[in-house]
Coordinates of C-alpha atoms in Angstrom, one line a residue:
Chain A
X16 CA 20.3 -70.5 -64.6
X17 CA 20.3 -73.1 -67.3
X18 CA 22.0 -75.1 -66.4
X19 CA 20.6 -75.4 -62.7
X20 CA 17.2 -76.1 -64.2
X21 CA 18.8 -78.7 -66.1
X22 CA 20.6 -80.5 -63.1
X23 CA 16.8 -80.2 -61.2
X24 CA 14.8 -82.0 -64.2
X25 CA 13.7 -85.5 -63.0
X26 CA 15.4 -86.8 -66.5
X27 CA 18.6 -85.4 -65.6
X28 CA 21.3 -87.8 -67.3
X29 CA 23.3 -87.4 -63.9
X30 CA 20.5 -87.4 -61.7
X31 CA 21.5 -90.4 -59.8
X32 CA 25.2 -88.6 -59.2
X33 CA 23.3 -85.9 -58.2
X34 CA 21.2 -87.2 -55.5
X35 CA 24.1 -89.2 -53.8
X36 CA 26.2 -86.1 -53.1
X37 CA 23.5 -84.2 -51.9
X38 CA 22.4 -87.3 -49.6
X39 CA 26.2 -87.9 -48.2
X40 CA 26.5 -84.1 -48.1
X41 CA 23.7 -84.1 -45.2
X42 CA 24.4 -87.4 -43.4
X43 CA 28.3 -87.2 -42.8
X44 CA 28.8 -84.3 -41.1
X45 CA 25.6 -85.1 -38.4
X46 CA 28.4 -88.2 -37.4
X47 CA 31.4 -85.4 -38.3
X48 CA 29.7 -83.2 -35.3
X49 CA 30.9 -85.7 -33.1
X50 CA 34.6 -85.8 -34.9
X51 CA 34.6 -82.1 -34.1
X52 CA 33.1 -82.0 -30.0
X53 CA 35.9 -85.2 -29.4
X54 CA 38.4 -83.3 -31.1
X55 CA 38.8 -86.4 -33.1
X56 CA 39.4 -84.3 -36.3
X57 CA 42.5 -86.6 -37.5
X58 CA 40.4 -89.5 -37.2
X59 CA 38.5 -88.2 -40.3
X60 CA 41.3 -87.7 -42.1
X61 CA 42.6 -91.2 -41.6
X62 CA 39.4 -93.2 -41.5
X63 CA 38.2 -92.4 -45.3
X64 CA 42.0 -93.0 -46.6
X65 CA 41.6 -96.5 -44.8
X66 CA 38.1 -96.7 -46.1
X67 CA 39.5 -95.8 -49.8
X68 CA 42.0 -98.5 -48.9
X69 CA 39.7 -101.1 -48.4
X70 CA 37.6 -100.9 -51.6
X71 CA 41.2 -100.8 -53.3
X72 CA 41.9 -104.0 -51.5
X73 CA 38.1 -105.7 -52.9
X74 CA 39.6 -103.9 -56.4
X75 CA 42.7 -106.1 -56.0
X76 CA 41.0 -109.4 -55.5
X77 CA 38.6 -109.1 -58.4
X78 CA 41.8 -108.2 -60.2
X79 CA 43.5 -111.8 -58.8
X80 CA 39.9 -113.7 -59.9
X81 CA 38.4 -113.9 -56.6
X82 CA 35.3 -113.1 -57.2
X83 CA 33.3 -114.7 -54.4
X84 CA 30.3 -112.3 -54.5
X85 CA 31.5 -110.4 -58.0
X86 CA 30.0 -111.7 -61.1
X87 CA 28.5 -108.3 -62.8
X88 CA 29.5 -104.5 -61.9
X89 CA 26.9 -104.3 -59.0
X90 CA 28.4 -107.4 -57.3
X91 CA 32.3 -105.8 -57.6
X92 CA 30.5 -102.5 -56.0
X93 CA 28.9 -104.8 -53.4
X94 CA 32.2 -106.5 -52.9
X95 CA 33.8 -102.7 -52.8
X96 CA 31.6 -102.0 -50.2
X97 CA 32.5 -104.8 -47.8
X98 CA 36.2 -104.3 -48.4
X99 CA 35.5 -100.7 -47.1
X100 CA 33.2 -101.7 -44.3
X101 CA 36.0 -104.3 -43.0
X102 CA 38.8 -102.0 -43.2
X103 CA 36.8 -99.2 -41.7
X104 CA 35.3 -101.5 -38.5
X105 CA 38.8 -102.8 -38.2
X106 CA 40.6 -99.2 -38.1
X107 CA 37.9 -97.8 -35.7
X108 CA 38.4 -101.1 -33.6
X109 CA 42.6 -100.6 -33.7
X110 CA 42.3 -97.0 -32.6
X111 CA 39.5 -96.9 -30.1
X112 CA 41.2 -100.1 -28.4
X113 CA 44.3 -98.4 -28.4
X114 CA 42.8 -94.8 -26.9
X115 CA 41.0 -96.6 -24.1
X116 CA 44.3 -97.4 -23.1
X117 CA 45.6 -94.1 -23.1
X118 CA 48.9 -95.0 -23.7
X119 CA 51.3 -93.6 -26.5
X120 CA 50.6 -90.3 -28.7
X121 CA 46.7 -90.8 -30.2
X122 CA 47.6 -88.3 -33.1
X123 CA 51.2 -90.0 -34.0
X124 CA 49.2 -93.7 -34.5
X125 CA 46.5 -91.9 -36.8
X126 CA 49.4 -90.6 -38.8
X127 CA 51.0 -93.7 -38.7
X128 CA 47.2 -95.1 -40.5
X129 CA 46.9 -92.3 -42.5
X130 CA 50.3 -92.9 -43.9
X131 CA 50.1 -97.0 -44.5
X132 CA 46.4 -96.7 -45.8
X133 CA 47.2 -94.0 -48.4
X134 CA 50.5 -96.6 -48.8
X135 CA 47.8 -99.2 -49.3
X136 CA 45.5 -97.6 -51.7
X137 CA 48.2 -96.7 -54.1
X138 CA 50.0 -100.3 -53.8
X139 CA 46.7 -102.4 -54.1
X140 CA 45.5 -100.6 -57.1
X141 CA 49.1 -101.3 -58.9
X142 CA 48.7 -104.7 -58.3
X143 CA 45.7 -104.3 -60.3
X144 CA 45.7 -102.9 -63.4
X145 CA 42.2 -103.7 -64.2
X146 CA 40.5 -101.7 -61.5
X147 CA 42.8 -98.4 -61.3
X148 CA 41.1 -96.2 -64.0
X149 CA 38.2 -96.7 -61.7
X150 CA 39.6 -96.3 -58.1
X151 CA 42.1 -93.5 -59.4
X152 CA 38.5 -91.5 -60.2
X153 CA 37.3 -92.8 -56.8
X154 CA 40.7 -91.2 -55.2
X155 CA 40.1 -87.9 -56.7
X156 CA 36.6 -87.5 -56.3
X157 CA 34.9 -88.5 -59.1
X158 CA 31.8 -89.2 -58.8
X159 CA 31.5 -92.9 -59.4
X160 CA 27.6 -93.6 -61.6
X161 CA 25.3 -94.8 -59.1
X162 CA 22.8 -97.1 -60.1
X163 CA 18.9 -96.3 -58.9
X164 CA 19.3 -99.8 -56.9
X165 CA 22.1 -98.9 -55.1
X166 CA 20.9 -94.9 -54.5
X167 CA 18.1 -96.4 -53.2
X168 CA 20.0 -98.8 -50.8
X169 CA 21.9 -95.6 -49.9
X170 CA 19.0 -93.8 -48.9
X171 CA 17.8 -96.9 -46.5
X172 CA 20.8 -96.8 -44.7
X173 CA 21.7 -93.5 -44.3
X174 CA 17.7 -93.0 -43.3
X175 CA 18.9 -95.8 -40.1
X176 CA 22.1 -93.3 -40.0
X177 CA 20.1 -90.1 -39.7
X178 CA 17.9 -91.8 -37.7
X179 CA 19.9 -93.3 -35.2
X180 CA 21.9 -89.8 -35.3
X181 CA 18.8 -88.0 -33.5
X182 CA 16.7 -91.0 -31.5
X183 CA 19.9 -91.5 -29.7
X184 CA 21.6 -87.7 -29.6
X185 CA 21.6 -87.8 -25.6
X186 CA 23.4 -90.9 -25.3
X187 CA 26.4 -90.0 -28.0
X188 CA 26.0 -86.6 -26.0
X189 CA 26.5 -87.8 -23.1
X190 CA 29.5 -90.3 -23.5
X191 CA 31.4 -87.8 -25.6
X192 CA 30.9 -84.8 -23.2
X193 CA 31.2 -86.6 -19.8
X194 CA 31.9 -90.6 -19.8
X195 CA 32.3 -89.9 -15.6
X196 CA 28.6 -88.7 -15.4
X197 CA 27.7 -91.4 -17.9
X198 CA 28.8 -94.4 -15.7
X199 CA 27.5 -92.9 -12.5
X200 CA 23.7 -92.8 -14.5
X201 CA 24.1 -96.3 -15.4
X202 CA 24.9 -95.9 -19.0
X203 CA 27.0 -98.5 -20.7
X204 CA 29.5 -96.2 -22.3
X205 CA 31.0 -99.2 -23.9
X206 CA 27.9 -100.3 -25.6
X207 CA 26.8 -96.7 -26.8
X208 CA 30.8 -95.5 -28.5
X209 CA 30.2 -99.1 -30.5
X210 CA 26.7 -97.7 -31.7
X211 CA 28.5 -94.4 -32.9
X212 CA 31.4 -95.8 -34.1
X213 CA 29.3 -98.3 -36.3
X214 CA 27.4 -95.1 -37.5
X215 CA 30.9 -93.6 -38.6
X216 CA 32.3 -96.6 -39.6
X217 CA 28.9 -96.8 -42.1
X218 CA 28.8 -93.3 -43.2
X219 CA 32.8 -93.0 -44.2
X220 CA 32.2 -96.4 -45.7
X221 CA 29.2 -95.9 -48.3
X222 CA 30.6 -92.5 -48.1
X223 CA 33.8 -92.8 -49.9
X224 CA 32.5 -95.4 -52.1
X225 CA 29.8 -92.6 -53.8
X226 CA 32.3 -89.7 -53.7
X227 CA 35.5 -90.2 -52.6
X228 CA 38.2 -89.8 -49.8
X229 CA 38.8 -86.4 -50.1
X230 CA 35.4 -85.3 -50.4
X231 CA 33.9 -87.7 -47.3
X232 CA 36.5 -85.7 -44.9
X233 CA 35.3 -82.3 -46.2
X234 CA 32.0 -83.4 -45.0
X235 CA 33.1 -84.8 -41.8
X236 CA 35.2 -81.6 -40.7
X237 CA 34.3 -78.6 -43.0
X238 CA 29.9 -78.4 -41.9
X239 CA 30.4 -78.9 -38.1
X240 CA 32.9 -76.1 -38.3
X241 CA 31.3 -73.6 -40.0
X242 CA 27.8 -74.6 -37.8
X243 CA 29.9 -74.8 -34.4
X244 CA 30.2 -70.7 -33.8
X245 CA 26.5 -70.5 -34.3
X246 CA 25.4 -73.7 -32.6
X247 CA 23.0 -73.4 -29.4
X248 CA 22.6 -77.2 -28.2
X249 CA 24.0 -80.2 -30.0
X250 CA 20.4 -80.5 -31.9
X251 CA 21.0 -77.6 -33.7
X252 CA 24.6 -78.1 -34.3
X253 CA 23.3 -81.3 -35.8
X254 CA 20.8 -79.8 -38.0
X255 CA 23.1 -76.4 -39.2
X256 CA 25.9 -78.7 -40.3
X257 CA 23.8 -81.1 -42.4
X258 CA 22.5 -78.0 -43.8
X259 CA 25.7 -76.6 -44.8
X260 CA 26.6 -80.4 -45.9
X261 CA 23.9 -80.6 -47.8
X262 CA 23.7 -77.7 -49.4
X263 CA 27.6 -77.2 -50.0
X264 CA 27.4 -80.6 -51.9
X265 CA 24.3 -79.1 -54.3
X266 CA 26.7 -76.4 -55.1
X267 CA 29.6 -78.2 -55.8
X268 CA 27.7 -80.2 -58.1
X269 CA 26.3 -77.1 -60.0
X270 CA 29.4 -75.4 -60.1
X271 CA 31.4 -78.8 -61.2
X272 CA 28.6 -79.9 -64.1
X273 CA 28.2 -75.9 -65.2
X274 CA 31.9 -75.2 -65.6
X275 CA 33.3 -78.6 -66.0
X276 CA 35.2 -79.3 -63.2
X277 CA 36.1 -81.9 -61.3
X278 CA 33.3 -82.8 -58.7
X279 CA 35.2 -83.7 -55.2
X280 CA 37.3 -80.6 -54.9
X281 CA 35.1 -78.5 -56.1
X282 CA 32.7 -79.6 -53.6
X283 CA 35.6 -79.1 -51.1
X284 CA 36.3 -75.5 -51.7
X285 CA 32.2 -74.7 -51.4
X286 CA 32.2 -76.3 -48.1
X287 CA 35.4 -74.6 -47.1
X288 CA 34.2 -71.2 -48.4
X289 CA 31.2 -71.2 -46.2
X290 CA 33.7 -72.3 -43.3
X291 CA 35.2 -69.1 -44.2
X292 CA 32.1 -67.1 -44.9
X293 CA 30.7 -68.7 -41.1
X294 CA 34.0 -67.4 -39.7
X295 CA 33.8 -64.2 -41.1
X296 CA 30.3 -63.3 -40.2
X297 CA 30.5 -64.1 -36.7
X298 CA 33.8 -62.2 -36.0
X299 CA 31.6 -59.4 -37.5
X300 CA 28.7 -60.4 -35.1
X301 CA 31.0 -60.2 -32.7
X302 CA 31.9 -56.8 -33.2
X303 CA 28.8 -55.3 -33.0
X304 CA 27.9 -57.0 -29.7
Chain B
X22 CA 30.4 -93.8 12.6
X23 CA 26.6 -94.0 14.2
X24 CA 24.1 -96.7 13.9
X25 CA 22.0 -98.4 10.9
X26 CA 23.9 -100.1 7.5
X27 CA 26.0 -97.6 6.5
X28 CA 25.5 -96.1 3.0
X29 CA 29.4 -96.9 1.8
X30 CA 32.0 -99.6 3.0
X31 CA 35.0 -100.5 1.8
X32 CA 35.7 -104.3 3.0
X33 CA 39.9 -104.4 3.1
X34 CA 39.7 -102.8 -0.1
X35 CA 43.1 -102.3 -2.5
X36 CA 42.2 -100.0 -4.5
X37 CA 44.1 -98.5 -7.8
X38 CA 44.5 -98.4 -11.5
X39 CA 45.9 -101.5 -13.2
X40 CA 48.4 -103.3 -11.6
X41 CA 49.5 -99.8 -9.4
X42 CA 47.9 -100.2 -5.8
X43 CA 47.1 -96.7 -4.8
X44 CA 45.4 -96.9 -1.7
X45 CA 45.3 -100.6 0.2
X46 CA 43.7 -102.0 3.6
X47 CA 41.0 -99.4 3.0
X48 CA 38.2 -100.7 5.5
X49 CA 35.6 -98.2 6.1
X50 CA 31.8 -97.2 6.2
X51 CA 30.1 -93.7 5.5
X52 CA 26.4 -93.3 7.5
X53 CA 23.6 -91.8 5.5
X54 CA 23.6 -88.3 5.9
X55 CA 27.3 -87.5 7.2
X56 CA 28.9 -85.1 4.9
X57 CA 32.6 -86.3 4.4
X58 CA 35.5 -84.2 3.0
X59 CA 38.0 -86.4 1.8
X60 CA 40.8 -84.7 2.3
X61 CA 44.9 -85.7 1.4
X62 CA 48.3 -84.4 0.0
X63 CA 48.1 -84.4 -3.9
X64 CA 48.5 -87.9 -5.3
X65 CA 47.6 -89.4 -2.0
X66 CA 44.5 -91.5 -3.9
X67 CA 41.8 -89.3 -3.1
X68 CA 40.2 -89.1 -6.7
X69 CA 41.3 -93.0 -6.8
X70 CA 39.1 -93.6 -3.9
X71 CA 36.3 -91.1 -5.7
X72 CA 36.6 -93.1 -9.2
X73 CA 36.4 -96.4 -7.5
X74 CA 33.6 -95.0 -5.5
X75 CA 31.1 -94.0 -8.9
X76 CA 32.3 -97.2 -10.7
X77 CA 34.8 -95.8 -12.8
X78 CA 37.5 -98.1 -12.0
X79 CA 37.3 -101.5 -10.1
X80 CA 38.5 -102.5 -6.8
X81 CA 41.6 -104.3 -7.2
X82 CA 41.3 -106.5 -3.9
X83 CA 38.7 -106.8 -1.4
X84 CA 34.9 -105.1 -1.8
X85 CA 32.7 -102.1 -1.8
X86 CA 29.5 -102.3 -0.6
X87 CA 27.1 -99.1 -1.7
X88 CA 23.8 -100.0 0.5
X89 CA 21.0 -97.4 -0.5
X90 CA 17.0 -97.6 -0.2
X91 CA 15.8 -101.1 0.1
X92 CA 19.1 -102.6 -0.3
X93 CA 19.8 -101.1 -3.6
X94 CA 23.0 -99.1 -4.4
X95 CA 22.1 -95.5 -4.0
X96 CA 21.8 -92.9 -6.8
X97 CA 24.4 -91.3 -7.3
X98 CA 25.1 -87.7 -8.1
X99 CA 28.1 -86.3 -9.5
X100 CA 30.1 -83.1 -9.7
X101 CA 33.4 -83.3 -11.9
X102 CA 36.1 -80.6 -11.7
X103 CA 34.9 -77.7 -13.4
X104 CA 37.2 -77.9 -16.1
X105 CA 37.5 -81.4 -17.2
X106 CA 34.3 -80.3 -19.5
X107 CA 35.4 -79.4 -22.5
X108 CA 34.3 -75.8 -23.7
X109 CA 34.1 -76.9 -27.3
X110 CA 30.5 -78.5 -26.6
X111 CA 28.0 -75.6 -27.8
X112 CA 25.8 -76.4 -24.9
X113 CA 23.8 -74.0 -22.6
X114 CA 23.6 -74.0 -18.7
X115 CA 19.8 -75.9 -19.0
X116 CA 21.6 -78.2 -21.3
X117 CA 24.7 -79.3 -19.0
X118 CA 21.7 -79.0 -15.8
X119 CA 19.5 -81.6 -18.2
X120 CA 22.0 -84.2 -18.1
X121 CA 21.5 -85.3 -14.6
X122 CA 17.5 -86.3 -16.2
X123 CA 19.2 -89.1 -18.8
X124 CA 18.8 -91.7 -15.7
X125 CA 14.9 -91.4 -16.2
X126 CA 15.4 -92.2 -19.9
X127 CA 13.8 -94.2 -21.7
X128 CA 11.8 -95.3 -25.5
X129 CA 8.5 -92.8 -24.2
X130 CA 10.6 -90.4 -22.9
X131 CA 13.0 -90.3 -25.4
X132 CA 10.1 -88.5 -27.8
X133 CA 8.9 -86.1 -24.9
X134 CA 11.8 -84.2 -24.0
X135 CA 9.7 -81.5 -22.3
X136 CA 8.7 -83.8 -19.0
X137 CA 12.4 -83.4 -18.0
X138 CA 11.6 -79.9 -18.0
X139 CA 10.1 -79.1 -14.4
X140 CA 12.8 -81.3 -12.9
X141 CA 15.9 -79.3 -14.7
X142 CA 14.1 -76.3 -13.2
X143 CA 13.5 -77.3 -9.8
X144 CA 17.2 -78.5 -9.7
X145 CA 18.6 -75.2 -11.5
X146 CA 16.2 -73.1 -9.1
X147 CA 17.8 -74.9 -6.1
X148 CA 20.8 -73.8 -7.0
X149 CA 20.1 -70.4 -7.8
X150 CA 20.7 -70.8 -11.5
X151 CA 17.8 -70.4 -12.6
X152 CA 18.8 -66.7 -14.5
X153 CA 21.7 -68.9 -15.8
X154 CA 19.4 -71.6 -17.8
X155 CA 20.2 -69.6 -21.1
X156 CA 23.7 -68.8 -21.0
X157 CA 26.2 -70.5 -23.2
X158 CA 27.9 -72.8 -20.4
X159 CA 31.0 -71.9 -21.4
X160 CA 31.0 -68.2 -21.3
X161 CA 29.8 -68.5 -17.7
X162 CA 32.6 -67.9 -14.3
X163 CA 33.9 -70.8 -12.1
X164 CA 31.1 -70.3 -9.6
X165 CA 28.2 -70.4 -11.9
X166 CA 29.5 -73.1 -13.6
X167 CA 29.7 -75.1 -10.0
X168 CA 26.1 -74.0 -9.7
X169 CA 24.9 -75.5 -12.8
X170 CA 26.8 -78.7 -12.3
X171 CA 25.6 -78.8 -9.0
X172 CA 22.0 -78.3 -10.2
X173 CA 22.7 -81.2 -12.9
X174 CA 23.8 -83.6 -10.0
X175 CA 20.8 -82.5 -8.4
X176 CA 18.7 -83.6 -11.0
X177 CA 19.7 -86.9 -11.0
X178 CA 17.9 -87.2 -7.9
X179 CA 20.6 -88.3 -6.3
X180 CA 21.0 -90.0 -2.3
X181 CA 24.6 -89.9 -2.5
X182 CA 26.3 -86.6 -3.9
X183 CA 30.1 -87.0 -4.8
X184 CA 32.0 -83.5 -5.7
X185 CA 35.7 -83.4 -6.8
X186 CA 36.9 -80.2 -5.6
X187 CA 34.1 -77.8 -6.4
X188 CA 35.7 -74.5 -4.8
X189 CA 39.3 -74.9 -6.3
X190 CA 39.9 -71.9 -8.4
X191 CA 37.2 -69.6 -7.2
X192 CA 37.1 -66.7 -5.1
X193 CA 36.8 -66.7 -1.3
X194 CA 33.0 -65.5 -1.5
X195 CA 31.8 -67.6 -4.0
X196 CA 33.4 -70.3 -2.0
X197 CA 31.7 -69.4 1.0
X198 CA 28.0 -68.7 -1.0
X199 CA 28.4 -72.7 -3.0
X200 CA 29.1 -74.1 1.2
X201 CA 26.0 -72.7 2.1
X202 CA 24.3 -73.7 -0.6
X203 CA 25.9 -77.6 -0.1
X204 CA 24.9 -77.2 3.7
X205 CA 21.0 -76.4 2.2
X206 CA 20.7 -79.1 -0.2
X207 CA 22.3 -81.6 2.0
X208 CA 19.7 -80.4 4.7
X209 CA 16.5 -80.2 2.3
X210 CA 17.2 -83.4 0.6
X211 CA 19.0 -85.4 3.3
X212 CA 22.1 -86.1 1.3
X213 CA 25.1 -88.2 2.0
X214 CA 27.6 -86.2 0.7
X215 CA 31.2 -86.9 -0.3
X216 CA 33.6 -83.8 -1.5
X217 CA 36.9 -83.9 -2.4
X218 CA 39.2 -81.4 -1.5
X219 CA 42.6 -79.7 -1.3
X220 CA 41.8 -77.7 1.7
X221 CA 39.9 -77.4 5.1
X222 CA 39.8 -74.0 6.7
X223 CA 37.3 -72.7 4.1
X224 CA 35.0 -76.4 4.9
X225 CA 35.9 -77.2 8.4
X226 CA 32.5 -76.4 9.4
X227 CA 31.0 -78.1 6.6
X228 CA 32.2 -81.5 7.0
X229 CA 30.7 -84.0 9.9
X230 CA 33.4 -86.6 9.2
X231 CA 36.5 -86.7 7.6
X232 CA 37.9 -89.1 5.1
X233 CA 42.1 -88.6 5.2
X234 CA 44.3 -90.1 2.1
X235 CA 47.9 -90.2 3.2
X236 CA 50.8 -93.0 2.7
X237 CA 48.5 -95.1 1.1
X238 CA 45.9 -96.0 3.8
X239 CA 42.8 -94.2 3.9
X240 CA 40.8 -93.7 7.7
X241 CA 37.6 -91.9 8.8
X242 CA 36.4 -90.1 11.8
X243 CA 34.5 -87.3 13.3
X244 CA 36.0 -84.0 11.9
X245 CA 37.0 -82.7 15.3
X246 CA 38.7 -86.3 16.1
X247 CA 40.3 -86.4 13.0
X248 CA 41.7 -82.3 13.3
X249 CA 43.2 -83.0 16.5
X250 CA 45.0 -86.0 15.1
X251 CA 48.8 -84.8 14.4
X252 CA 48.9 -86.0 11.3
X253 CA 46.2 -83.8 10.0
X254 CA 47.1 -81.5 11.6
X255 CA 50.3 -81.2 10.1
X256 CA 48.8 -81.1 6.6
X257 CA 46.9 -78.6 6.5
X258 CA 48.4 -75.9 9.5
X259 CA 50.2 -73.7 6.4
X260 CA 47.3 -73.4 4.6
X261 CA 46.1 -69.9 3.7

């Protein structure tokens, strides 16, 4: 119980750290819900790799001296940041393109991604010496400090995130249950899988910048999973797995800081306990009924 | 077909996905208020002609011409094959029925869900699916879930109503209950309705016109017309 006060105080050393898992652990799985109802569930496998990929990439030009917008640490993170963005916006480009055409195996091209991105991570870092003590970390989970300017520039735009998430629930409804039904209403279904692929593209990006890969496609998967059996209405699908996101991420961080263990997995196998603990409970509800 | 601007027409329409014409020299008009059963072997192009029909694919020559209330292209209301919804979606009957209200979307609306509310009943209750409105949508049977996406059409306020096979895979008298119930709504609400099917012993007496898809042309006529036609005829004289 120590120890949890001490991770609550306000003067917490890692209070920052803290924050930002807690934050990502509620905002990625209300864009992993739709990962889940598309049945998109490799795309968030692939997606953070290629995200992780793209802040390696940012890591490999500071290493070559281009440093365009990177002069102190905070510019190398902002310059981080947009490698992951691009690579991120470009992946979800390549792959929706390519679905739309419905040609080829879907699943085969996001192992393909998978495969060169996690290629790329490794490759880019070793042509970098300088930056791989700190993208290794990033790789594994690490929770990577976070300054109180850039937790609060987190918080702005996963507020738009969240935001967005909700104001515009029937339209990413919609399009992802029944794009027929959405042209014959006069939606522009075009317009409205941009909007929530930006939102993904946003979330895996800042995402795996704060805590990593491995940990952004726990959040994307493991919540909406253990929420979906006890779902009624995507509202409350939303609201269940940001809960169990949120909450899972909390956790992890106690458990991590009290036993000192790394942070990612261990917020990993919190989230994928209470998948477990969601599936056990409701084949017992089941049961009784 | 009658008199007045008829509600569809197809102007020497090819129509098709990509490059792959499908149906071509399709030239025909649907009046208000016939109910049509497009009827064909499988793969003749009668979902082609449905898709091209909501706007879901382009024609790929000629033109199509929707003419509804002052000019404008009709609302449309549509029924999808039962299961091309994915049962994944944790969504109740009210929430599949409320989907038909999106068209009266907007900012204001947006943050008063509840004035969708009497309309998703009124369209559920027309249906008889009102007890239904609960119900996980996926647990429900093949009729129900016709009902509810029925009622969701419905509360799109539709003038045109297009249904891609709504009694394939359901049982003779739930068949017969969802005609009667497409005969009343088309009545009470002076639909033009278009419904795709496999079969027409079950509809015959549903459908004032019919629409037949066969070696790539698609034609039109008065249902008895069209039955006494050979071709037809032939089709569909083995069916059960």
């Amino acid at each position: 119980m120590e120890k949890l006060f001490e991770i609550l105080r306000p003067d917490f050393l890692l209070h920052h750290a803290l924050y930002g898992s807690v934050v990502v652990g509620f905002v990625c799985p209300l864009v992993g819900v739709y990962f889940i109802l598309r049945r998109l569930v490799f795309w968030g496998v692939a997606l953070p790799q290629v995200s992780a990929a793209g802040i390696s990439f940012a890591f490999m030009l500071q290493g070559f001296g281009w440093t365009a917008f990177a002069g102190n640490e905070a510019d190398e993170r902002h310059l981080a940041i947009l490698g992951a963005l691009l690579f991120t916006g470009l992946a979800i480009l390549l792959l929706a393109a390519l679905d739309r055409r419905g040609k080829g195996a879907s699943e085969g091209r996001i192992g393909a991604l998978y495969a060169a991105a996690g290629a790329a991570s490794i490759l880019f870092v070793a042509w970098n010496a300088a930056g791989e003590t700190e993208m290794m970390s990033l790789l594994k989970g690490e929770l990577v400090s976070l300054s109180e300017e850039d937790l609060h520039a987190m918080l702005n735009v996963f507020g738009v995130v969240t935001a967005s998430a909700f104001l515009f629930q029937r339209e990413f409804l919609l399009v992802s249950y029944d794009r027929d039904m959405a042209v014959t209403l006069g939606r522009n279904v075009l317009l409205w899988d941009v909007a929530l692929y930006s939102l993904v593209g946003v979330t895996i990006s800042l995402g795996v910048m704060t805590v990593g890969p491995l940990v952004i496609f726990g959040f994307l998967v493991l919540p909406p999973m253990a929420a979906l059996p006890w779902a009624r209405g995507i509202t409350s699908l939303s609201l269940l797995a940001s809960a169990i996101g949120g909450l899972s991420a909390f956790a992890g961080f106690f458990v991590s800081y009290s036993h000192d263990l790394p942070l990612g997995p261990v917020i990993v196998v919190v989230a994928s306990a209470a998948l477990l603990v969601s599936g056990l409970l409701h084949e017992l509800a089941g049961r009784r009924r | 077909m009658g008199t007045g601007e008829p509600l569809i027409r197809f102007k020497h329409a090819a129509i098709g996905y990509g490059r792959k014409v499908v149906l071509s020299g399709v030239d025909l008009a649907v009046e208000r208020d016939a109910f049509v059963g497009v009827l064909g072997p499988n793969g003749s192009g009668k979902t082609t002609l449905m898709r091209t029909l909501l706007g879901l694919i382009p024609c790929l020559k000629g033109q199509l011409v929707l003419s509804g209330a002052g000019g404008r292209p009709p609302r449309l209301g549509y029924v999808p094959q039962k299961e091309r919804l994915d049962p994944i979606f944790p969504l109740s009957a009210y929430d599949v029925a409320s989907m038909g209200a999106y068209r009266r979307f907007d900012l204001m609306r947006r943050l008063r869900r509840e004035d969708d509310r009497p309309l998703v009943e009124r369209a559920l209750a027309a249906c008889g699916a009102s007890a239904l409105a609960a119900r996980a949508y996926g647990d429900l049977s093949g009729g129900q879930k016709q009902r509810v996406l029925i009622a969701r059409a419905l509360a799109s306020e539709p003038q045109l109503l297009v249904l891609d096979e709504p009694l394939a895979g359901i049982d003779v008298s739930t068949q017969k209950a969802l005609i009667e119930l497409l005969r009343k709504l088309k009545v009470e609400r002076g639909l033009t309705v278009l419904m795709v099917s496999h079969r027409i012993h079950v509809e015959r007496g549903l459908f004032t016109h019919v629409l037949l898809c066969d070696e790539g042309e698609a034609t039109i006529g008065p249902t008895e017309e069209m039955l006494s036609g050979g071709r037809l005829r032939a089709l569909f004289e083995n069916e059960p």
